[in-house]
Coordinates of C-alpha atoms and ligand atoms in Angstrom, one line a residue:
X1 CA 17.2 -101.9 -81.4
X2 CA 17.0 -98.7 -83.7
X3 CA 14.6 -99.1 -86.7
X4 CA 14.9 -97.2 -89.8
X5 CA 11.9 -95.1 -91.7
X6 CA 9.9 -96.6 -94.6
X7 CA 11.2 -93.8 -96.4
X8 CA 14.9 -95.0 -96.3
X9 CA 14.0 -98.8 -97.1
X10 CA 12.5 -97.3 -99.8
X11 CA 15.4 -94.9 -100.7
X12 CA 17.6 -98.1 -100.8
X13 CA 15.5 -100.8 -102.6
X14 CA 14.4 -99.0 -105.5
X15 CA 17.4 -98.5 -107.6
X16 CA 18.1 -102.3 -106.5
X17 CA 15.2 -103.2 -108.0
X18 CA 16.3 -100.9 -111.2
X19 CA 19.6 -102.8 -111.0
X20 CA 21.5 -100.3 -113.2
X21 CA 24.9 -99.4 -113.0
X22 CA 24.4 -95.7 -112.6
X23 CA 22.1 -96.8 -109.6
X24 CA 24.4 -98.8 -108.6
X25 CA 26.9 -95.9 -108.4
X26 CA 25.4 -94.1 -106.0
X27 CA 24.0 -97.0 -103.5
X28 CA 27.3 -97.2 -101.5
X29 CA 27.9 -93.3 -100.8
X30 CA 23.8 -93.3 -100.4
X31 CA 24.2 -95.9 -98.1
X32 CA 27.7 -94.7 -96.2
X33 CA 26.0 -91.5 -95.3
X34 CA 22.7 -93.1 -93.4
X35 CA 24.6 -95.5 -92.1
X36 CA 27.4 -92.9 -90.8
X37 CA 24.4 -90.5 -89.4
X38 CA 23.0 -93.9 -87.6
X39 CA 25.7 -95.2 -85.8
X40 CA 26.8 -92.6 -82.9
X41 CA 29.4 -92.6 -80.4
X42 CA 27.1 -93.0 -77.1
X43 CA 25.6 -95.9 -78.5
X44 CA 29.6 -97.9 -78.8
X45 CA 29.9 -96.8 -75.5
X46 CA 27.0 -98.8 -73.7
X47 CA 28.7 -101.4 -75.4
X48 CA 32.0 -100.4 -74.3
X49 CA 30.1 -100.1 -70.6
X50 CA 28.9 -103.3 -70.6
X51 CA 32.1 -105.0 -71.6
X52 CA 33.8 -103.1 -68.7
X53 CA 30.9 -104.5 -66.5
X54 CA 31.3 -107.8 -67.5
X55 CA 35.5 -107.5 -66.4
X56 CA 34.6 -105.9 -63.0
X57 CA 31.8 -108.7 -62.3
X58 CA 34.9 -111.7 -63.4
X59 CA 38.0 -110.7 -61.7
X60 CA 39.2 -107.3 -63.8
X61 CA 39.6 -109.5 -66.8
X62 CA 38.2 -111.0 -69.8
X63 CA 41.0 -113.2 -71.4
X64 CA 41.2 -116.4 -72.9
X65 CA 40.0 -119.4 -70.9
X66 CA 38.3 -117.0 -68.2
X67 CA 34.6 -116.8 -67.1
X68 CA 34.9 -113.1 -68.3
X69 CA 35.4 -114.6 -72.4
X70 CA 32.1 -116.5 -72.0
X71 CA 30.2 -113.4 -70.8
X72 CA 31.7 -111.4 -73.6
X73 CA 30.4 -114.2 -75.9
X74 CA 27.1 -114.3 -74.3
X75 CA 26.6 -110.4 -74.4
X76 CA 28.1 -109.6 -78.2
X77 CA 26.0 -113.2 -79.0
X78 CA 22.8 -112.3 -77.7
X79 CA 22.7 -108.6 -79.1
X80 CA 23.3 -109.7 -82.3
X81 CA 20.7 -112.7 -82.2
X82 CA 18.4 -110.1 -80.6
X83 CA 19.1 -107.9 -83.9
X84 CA 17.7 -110.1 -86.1
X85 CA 21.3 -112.3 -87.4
X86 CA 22.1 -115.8 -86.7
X87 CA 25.0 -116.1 -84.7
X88 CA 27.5 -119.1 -85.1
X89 CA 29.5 -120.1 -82.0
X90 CA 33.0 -121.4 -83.5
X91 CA 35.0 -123.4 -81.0
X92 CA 38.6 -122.3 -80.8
X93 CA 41.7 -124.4 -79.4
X94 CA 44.3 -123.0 -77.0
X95 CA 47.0 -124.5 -75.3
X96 CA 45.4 -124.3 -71.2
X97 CA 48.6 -126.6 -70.2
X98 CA 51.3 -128.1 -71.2
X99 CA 54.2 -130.4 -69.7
X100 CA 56.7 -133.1 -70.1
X101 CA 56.4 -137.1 -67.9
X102 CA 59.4 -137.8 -69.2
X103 CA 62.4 -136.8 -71.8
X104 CA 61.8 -137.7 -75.4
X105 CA 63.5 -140.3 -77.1
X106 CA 65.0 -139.7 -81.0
X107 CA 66.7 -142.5 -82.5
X108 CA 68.0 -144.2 -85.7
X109 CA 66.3 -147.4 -86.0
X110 CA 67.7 -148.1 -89.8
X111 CA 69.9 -148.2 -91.7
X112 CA 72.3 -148.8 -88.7
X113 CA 71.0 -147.5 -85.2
X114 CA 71.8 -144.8 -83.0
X115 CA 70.6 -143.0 -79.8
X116 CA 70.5 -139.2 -79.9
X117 CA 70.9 -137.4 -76.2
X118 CA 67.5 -135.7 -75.3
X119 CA 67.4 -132.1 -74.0
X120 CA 71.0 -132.0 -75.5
X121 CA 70.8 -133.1 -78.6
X122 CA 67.1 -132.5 -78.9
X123 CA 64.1 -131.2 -77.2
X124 CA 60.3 -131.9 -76.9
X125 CA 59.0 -128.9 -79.1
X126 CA 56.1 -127.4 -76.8
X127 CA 53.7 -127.7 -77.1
X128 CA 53.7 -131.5 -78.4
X129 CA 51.5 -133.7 -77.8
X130 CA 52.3 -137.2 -76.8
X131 CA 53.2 -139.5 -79.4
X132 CA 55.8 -142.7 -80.3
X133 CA 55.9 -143.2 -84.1
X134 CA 58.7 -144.8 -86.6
X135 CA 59.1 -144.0 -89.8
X136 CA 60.9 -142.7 -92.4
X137 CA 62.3 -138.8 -92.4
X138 CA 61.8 -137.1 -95.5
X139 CA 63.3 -133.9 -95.7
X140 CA 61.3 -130.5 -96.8
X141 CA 62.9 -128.1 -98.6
X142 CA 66.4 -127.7 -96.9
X143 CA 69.5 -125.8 -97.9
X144 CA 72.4 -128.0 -97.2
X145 CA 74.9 -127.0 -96.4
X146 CA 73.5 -123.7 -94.9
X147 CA 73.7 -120.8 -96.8
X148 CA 76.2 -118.0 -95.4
X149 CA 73.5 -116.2 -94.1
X150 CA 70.0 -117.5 -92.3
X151 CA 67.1 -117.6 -94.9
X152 CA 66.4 -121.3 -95.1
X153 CA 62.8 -121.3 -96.4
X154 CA 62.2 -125.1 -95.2
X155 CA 58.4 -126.0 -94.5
X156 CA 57.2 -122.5 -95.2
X157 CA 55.0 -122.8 -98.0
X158 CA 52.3 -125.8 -98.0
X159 CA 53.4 -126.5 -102.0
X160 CA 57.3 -127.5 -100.1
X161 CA 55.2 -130.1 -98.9
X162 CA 53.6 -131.2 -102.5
X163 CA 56.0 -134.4 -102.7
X164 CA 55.7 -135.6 -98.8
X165 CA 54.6 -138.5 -98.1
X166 CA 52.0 -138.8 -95.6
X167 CA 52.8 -141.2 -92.7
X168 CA 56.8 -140.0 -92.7
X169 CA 58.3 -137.9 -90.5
X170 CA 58.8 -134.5 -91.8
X171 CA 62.5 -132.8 -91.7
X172 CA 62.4 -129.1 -91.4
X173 CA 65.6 -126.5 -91.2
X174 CA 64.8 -123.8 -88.9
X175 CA 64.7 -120.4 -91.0
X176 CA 62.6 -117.2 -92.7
X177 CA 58.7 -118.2 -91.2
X178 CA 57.9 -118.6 -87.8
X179 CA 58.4 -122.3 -86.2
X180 CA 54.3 -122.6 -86.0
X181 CA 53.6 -122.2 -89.6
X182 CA 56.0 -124.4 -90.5
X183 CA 55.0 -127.2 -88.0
X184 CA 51.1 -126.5 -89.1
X185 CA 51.8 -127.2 -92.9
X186 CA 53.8 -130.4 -92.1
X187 CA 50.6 -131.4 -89.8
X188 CA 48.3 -130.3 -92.8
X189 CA 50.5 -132.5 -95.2
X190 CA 50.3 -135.6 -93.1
X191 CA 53.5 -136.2 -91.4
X192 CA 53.3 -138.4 -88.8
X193 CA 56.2 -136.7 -86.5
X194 CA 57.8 -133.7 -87.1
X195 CA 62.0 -132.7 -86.6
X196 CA 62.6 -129.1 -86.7
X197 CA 66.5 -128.6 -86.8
X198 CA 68.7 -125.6 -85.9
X199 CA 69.6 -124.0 -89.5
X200 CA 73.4 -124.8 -89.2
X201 CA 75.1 -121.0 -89.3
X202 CA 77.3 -120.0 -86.1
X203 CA 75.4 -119.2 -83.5
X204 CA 72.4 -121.3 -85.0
X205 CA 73.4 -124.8 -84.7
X206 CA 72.7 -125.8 -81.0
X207 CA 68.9 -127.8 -80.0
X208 CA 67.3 -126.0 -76.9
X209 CA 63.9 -126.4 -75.4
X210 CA 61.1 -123.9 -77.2
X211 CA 57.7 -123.1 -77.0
X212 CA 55.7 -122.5 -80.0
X213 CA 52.7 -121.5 -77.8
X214 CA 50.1 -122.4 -80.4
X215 CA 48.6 -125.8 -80.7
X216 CA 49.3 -126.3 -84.6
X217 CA 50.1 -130.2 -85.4
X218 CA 48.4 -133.3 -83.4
X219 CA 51.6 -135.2 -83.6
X220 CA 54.6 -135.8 -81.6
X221 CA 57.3 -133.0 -82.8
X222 CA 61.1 -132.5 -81.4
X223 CA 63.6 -128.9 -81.5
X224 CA 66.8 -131.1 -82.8
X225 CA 70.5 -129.3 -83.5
X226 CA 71.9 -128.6 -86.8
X227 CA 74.2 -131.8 -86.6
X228 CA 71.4 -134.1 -86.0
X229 CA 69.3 -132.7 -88.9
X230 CA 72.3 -132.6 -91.7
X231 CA 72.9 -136.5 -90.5
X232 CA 69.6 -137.9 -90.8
X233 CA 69.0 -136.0 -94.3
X234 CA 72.2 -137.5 -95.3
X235 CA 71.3 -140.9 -94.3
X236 CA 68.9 -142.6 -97.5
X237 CA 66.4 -143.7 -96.5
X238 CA 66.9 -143.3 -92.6
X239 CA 63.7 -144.4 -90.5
X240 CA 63.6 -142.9 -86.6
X241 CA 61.8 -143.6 -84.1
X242 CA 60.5 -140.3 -82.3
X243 CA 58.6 -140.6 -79.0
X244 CA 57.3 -137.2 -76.7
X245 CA 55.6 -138.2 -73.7
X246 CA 54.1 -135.2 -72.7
X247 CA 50.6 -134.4 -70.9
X248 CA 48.6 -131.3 -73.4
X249 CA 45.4 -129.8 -72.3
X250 CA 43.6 -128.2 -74.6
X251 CA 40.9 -125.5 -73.6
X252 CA 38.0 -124.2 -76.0
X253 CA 36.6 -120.6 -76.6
X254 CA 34.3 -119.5 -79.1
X255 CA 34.6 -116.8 -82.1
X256 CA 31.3 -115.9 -82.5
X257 CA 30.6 -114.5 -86.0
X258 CA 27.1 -113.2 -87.5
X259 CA 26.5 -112.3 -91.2
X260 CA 23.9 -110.0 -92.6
X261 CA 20.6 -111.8 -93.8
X262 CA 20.2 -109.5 -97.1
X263 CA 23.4 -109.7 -99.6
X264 CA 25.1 -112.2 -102.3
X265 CA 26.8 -114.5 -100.2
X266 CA 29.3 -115.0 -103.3
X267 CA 30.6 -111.7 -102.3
X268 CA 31.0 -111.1 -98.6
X269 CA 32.7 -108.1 -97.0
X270 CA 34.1 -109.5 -93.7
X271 CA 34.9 -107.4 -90.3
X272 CA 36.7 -108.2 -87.1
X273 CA 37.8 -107.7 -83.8
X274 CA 39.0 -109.3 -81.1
X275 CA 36.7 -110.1 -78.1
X276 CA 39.3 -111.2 -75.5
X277 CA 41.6 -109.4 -73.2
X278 CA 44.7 -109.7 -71.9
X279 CA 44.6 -111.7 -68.4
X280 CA 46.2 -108.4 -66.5
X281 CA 42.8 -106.6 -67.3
X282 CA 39.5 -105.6 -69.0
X283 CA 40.6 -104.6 -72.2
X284 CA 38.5 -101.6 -73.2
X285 CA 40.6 -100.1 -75.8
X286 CA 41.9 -103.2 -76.4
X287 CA 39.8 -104.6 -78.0
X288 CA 36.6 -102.9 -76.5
X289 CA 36.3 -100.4 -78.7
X290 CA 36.5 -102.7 -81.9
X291 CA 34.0 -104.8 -80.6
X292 CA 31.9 -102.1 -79.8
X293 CA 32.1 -100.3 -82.7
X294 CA 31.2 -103.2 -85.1
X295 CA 29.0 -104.5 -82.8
X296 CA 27.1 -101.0 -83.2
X297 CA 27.4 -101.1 -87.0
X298 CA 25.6 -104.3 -87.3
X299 CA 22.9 -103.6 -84.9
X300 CA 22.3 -100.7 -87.1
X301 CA 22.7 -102.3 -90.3
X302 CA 20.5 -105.0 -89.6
X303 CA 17.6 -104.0 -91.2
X304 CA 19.1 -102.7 -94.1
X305 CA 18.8 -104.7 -97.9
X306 CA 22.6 -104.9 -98.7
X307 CA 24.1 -106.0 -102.1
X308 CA 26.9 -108.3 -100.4
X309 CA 27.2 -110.2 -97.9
X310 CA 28.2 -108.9 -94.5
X311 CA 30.1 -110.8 -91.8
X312 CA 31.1 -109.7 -88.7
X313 CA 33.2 -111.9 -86.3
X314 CA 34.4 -111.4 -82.7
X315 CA 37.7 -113.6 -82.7
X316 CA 38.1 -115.6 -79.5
X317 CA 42.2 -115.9 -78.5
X318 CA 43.6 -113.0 -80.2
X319 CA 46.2 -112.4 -77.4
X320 CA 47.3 -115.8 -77.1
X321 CA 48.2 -116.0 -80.8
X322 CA 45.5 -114.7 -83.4
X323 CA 43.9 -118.3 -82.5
X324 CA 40.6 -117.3 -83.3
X325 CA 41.1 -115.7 -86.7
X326 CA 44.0 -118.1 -87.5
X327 CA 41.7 -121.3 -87.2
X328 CA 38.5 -119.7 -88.6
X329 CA 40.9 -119.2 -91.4
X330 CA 42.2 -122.5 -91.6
X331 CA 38.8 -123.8 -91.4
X332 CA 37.4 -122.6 -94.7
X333 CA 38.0 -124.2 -98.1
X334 CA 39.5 -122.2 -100.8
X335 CA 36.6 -121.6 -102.6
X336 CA 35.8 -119.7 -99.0
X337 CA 38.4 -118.0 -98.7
X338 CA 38.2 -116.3 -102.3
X339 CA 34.4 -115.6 -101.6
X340 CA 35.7 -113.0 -98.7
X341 CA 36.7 -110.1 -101.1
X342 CA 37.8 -107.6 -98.2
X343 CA 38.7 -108.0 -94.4
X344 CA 38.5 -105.0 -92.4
X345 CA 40.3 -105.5 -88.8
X346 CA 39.8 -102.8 -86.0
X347 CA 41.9 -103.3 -83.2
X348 CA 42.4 -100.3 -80.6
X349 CA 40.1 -97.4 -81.9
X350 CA 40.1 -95.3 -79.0
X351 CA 43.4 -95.0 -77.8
X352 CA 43.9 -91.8 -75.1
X353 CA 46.6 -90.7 -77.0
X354 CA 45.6 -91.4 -80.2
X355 CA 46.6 -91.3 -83.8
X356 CA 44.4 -92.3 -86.7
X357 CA 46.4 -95.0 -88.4
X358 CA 44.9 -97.3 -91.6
X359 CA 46.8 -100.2 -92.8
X360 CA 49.8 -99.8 -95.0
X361 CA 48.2 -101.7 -97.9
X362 CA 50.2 -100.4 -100.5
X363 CA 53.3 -100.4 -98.4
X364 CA 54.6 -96.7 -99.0
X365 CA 55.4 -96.3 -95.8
X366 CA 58.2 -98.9 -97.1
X367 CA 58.9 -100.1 -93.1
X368 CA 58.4 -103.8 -92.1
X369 CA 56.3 -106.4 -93.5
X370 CA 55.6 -106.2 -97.6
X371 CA 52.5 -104.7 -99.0
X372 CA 49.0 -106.5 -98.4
X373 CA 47.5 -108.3 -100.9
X374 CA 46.0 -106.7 -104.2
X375 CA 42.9 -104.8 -102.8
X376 CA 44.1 -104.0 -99.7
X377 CA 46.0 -100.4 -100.7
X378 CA 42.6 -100.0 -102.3
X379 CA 40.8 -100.4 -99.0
X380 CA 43.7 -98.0 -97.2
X381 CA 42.6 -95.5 -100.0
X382 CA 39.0 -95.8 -99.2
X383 CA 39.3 -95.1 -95.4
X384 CA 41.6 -92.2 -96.1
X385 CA 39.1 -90.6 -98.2
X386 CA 36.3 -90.6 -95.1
X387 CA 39.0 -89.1 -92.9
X388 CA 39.8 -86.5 -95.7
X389 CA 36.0 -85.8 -96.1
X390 CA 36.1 -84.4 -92.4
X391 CA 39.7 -82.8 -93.2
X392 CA 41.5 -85.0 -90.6
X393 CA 44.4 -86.8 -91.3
X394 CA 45.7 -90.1 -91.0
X395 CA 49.3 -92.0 -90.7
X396 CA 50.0 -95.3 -92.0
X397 CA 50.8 -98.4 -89.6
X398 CA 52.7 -101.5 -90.8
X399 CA 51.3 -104.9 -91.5
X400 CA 53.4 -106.1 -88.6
X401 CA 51.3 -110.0 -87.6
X402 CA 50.2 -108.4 -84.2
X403 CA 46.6 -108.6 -84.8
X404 CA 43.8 -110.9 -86.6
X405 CA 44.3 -109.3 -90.0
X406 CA 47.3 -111.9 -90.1
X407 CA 46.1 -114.9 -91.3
X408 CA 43.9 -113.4 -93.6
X409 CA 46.5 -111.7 -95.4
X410 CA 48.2 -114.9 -95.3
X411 CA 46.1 -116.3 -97.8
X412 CA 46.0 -113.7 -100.0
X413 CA 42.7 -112.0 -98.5
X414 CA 42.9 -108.2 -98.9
X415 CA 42.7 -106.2 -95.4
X416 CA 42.9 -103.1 -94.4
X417 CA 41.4 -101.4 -90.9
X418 CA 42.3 -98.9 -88.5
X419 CA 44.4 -98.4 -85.3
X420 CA 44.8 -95.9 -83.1
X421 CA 48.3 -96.7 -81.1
X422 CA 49.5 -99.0 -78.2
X423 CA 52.5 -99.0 -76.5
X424 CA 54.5 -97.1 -79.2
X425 CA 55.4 -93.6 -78.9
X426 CA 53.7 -90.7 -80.4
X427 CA 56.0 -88.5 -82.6
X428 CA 56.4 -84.7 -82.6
X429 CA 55.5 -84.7 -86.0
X430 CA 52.0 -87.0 -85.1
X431 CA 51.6 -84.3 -82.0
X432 CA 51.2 -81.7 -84.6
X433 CA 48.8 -83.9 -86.7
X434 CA 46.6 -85.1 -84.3
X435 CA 47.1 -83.2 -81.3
X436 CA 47.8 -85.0 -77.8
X437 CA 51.2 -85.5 -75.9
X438 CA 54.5 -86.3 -78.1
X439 CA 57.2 -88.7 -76.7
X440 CA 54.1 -90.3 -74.5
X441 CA 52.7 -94.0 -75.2
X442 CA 49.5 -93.7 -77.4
X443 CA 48.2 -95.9 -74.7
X444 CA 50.0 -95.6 -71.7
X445 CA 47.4 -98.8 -70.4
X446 CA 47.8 -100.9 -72.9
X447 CA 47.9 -104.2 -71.9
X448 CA 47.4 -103.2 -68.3
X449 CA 44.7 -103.3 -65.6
X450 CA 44.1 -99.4 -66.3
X451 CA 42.5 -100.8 -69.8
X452 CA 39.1 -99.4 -68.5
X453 CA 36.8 -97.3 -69.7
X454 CA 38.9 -94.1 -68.3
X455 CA 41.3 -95.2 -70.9
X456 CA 38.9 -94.3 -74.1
X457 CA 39.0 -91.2 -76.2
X458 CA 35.5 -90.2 -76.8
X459 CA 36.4 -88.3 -79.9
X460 CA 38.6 -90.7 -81.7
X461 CA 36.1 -93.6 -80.8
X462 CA 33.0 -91.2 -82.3
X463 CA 35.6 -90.5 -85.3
X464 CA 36.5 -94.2 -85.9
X465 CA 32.8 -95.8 -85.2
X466 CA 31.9 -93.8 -88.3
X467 CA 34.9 -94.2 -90.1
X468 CA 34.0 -98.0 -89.7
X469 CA 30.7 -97.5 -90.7
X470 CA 31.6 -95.8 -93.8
X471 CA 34.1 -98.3 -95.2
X472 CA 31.5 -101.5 -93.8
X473 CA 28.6 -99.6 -95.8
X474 CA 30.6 -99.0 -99.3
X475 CA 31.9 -102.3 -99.8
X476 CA 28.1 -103.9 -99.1
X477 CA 27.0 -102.1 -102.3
X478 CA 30.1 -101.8 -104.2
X479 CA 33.9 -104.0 -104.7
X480 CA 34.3 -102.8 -107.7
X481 CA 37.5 -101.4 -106.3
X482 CA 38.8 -105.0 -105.4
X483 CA 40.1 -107.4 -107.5
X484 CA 37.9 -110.8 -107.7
X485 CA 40.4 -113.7 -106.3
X486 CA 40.9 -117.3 -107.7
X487 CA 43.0 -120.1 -106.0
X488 CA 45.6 -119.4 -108.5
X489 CA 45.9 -115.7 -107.9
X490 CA 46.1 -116.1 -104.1
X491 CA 49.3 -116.5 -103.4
X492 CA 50.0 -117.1 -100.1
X493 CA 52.3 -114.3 -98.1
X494 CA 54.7 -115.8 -95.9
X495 CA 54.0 -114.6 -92.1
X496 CA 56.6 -112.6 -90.5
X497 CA 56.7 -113.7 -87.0
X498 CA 59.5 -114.7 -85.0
X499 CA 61.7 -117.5 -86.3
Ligands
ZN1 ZN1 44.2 -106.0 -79.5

């Protein structure tokens, strides 16, 4: 553990003490630069080392549900705790196993009765849990008939839910938001079965079995086809009984997440990355160097008398789903949530191949998913401006849901972060940017047992520790760039996953 001079502590608490606004002005940049001189490239890769030692030592892996998770938890745990923060351990569900004693049973108990044919008509919705409940269905939100086109926006939004009435089973029209979300905010609501059904368009009206892959709702839940969907929500009042008898074994990891011990915890300046790997193999770009590099910036910043509130969280699961960030998320109240002003994700900073791509907050790259939320092309402009101030340039990379920046855009939580490349292609025109190999992978390993520490560019991972640094240190001493959240002006994004 590094230790700063009197002389800097002094630097740093004096015009805190004066509390001005033009001391205030120059605290962040103050601060950016000694941190930025502090955290160095050698030091992220004895982290990056250890990681890869931790792989070797568990069978060439460190994914989800493996020995080699824990001993990542242990090692990013204890060098934190050992740095002066306390370390929460958050436990984290994932899906270990998952299967089906016998086929499900759907049927129309009143008014009338009638049998619907499982695995034909309907099928268990993986992972369900087991269940028999009978109740009433009450539909969410559905577009009946279908419109021409898919777009049905049933059981997306938790406010489609405002009228449900807990204990029913909920009826949701497949369509616009992945299957999860919508099965998660009928859970939340406090449906006591859930009936997703096939949206009704051609080619979108058959059941067939599907696997969420994420453990969202703790009741039973059924894939049903478009004809058994419009008939119950034509049916008043029509009560089912819905029955999965399946056997789910739930496994636990732990996020582990530290926060600074100086700063207003009013105003907290989150960072992540992901501490697990893929099963095929160590995962030292991905996410090594993340987790080094943050890992590096707190050690370092320990010490130091921030204004805000830092956190910094190592999300258990992100391969399997974003299940770490996705139920830290969930987990916090909405007075919480608005308390985060910024989330800074850094997932794959080292890439061999590398570009330097930041977050399309503002969205002018005008591909994929919208812009993030207000504040997040701010924090896009901030990382541009440390790359400009060592005249290197940077690309822009879609909000595109593959990493844990997801569920915190979700709620309205402005992100932004940086990424070097995985299995895309580099362009000609990025070749001449950044140097490198055009019409090549960025990371030719990614997701692969060659994930090792061969597969790490020293200069972009020195570039994008700093980088890291920089953006971490301005927004403990100054948000004044973000806008200040309420629950009212949080309005959730819908996630654009697979539906
Ligand atoms: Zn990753």
């Amino acid at each position: 553990m590094r230790r700063i001079t009197i002389a800097l502590i002094t630097a740093l608490s004096l015009p805190l003490a004066m509390a001005t606004p033009a001391g205030a002005v120059g605290l962040d940049d103050a601060f950016a630069k000694l941190l930025v001189k502090q955290v160095k490239g050698p030091n992220v890769k004895k982290h990056l080392e250890a990681l890869q030692a931790i792989a070797t030592a568990n069978g060439g892996t460190r994914a989800a549900g493996t020995p080699g998770y824990n001993a990542s938890r242990d090692y990013v745990a204890g060098r934190l705790r050992k740095a002066g923060y306390k370390v929460t351990l958050q436990p984290i569900n994932y899906v270990e196993s998952w299967s089906e004693n016998a086929p499900p049973t759907l049927a129309l108990t009143a008014p009338g009765s009638k049998s619907y044919v499982p695995n034909e008509d309907f099928y268990s919705f993986q992972p369900s849990p087991a269940g028999d409940v009978t109740a009433q269905v009450q539909g969410v939100d559905l577009t009946l008939p279908p419109a021409p086109s898919p777009s049905s926006n049933s059981g997306c939004e938790e406010s489609a839910f405002a009228g449900f009435v807990p204990g029913r089973i909920a009826l949701i029209q497949r369509g616009t938001c992945a299957f999860a979300q919508k099965i998660r905010n009928a859970g939340r609501a406090g449906a006591a079965g859930i009936i997703v059904f096939n949206e009704g368009q051609p080619g979108r009206t058959d059941a067939f079995p599907l696997d969420i892959g994420e453990w969202r709702a703790d009741v039973p839940m059924v894939f049903a086809d478009f004809a058994v969907g419009n008939e119950l929500a034509s049916t008043p009042g029509a009560t089912v009984r819905l029955k999965v008898d399946s056997k789910l074994v739930l496994g636990t990891n732990d996020n582990v997440i530290a926060e600074s011990r100086f700063g207003d915890p009013r105003h907290v300046v989150m960072t992540g990355a992901h501490l697990d790997s893929v099963t095929a193999g160590p995962g030292i770009n991905d996410d090594g160097s993340g987790t080094a590099s943050i890992l590096e910036v707190a050690e370092e910043m320990a010490h130091f008398p921030v204004k805000n509130k830092v956190r910094f969280a190592f999300w258990a699961a992100e391969e399997i789903g974003l299940l770490g960030s996705d139920q830290y998320v969930e987990a916090l109240s909405e007075a919480e949530r608005d308390r985060i002003r910024v989330y800074l994700n850094f997932d794959m900073v080292a890439s061999p191949n590398y570009a330097y791509k930041l977050y399309d907050g503002d969205n002018s790259d005008n591909v994929g998913s919208p812009a993030g939320p207000p504040g997040s092309a701010e924090i896009e402009r901030q990382l541009q401006a440390f790359y400009a101030s060592r005249h290197l340039p940077t690309v822009g990379t879609d909000f595109d849901g593959r990493s844990d920046y997801g569920p915190f855009i979700a709620v309205g939580i402005p992100s932004g972060g940086i990424f070097t490349g995985a299995e895309g292609i580099k362009t000609a025109e990025e070749a001449a940017l950044f140097g490198g190999t055009a019409g090549a992978a960025y990371d030719a390993c990614y997701h692969q047992a060659c994930d090792t520490m061969a597969n790490i560019n020293d200069t972009a991972l020195d570039v994008d520790a700093d980088a890291i640094a920089d953006s971490i240190a301005r927004y403990a001493f100054n948000l004044r760039s973000i806008p200040s959240r309420t629950a009212a002006g949080a309005a959730p994004q819908v996630a654009k996953t697979a539906t």
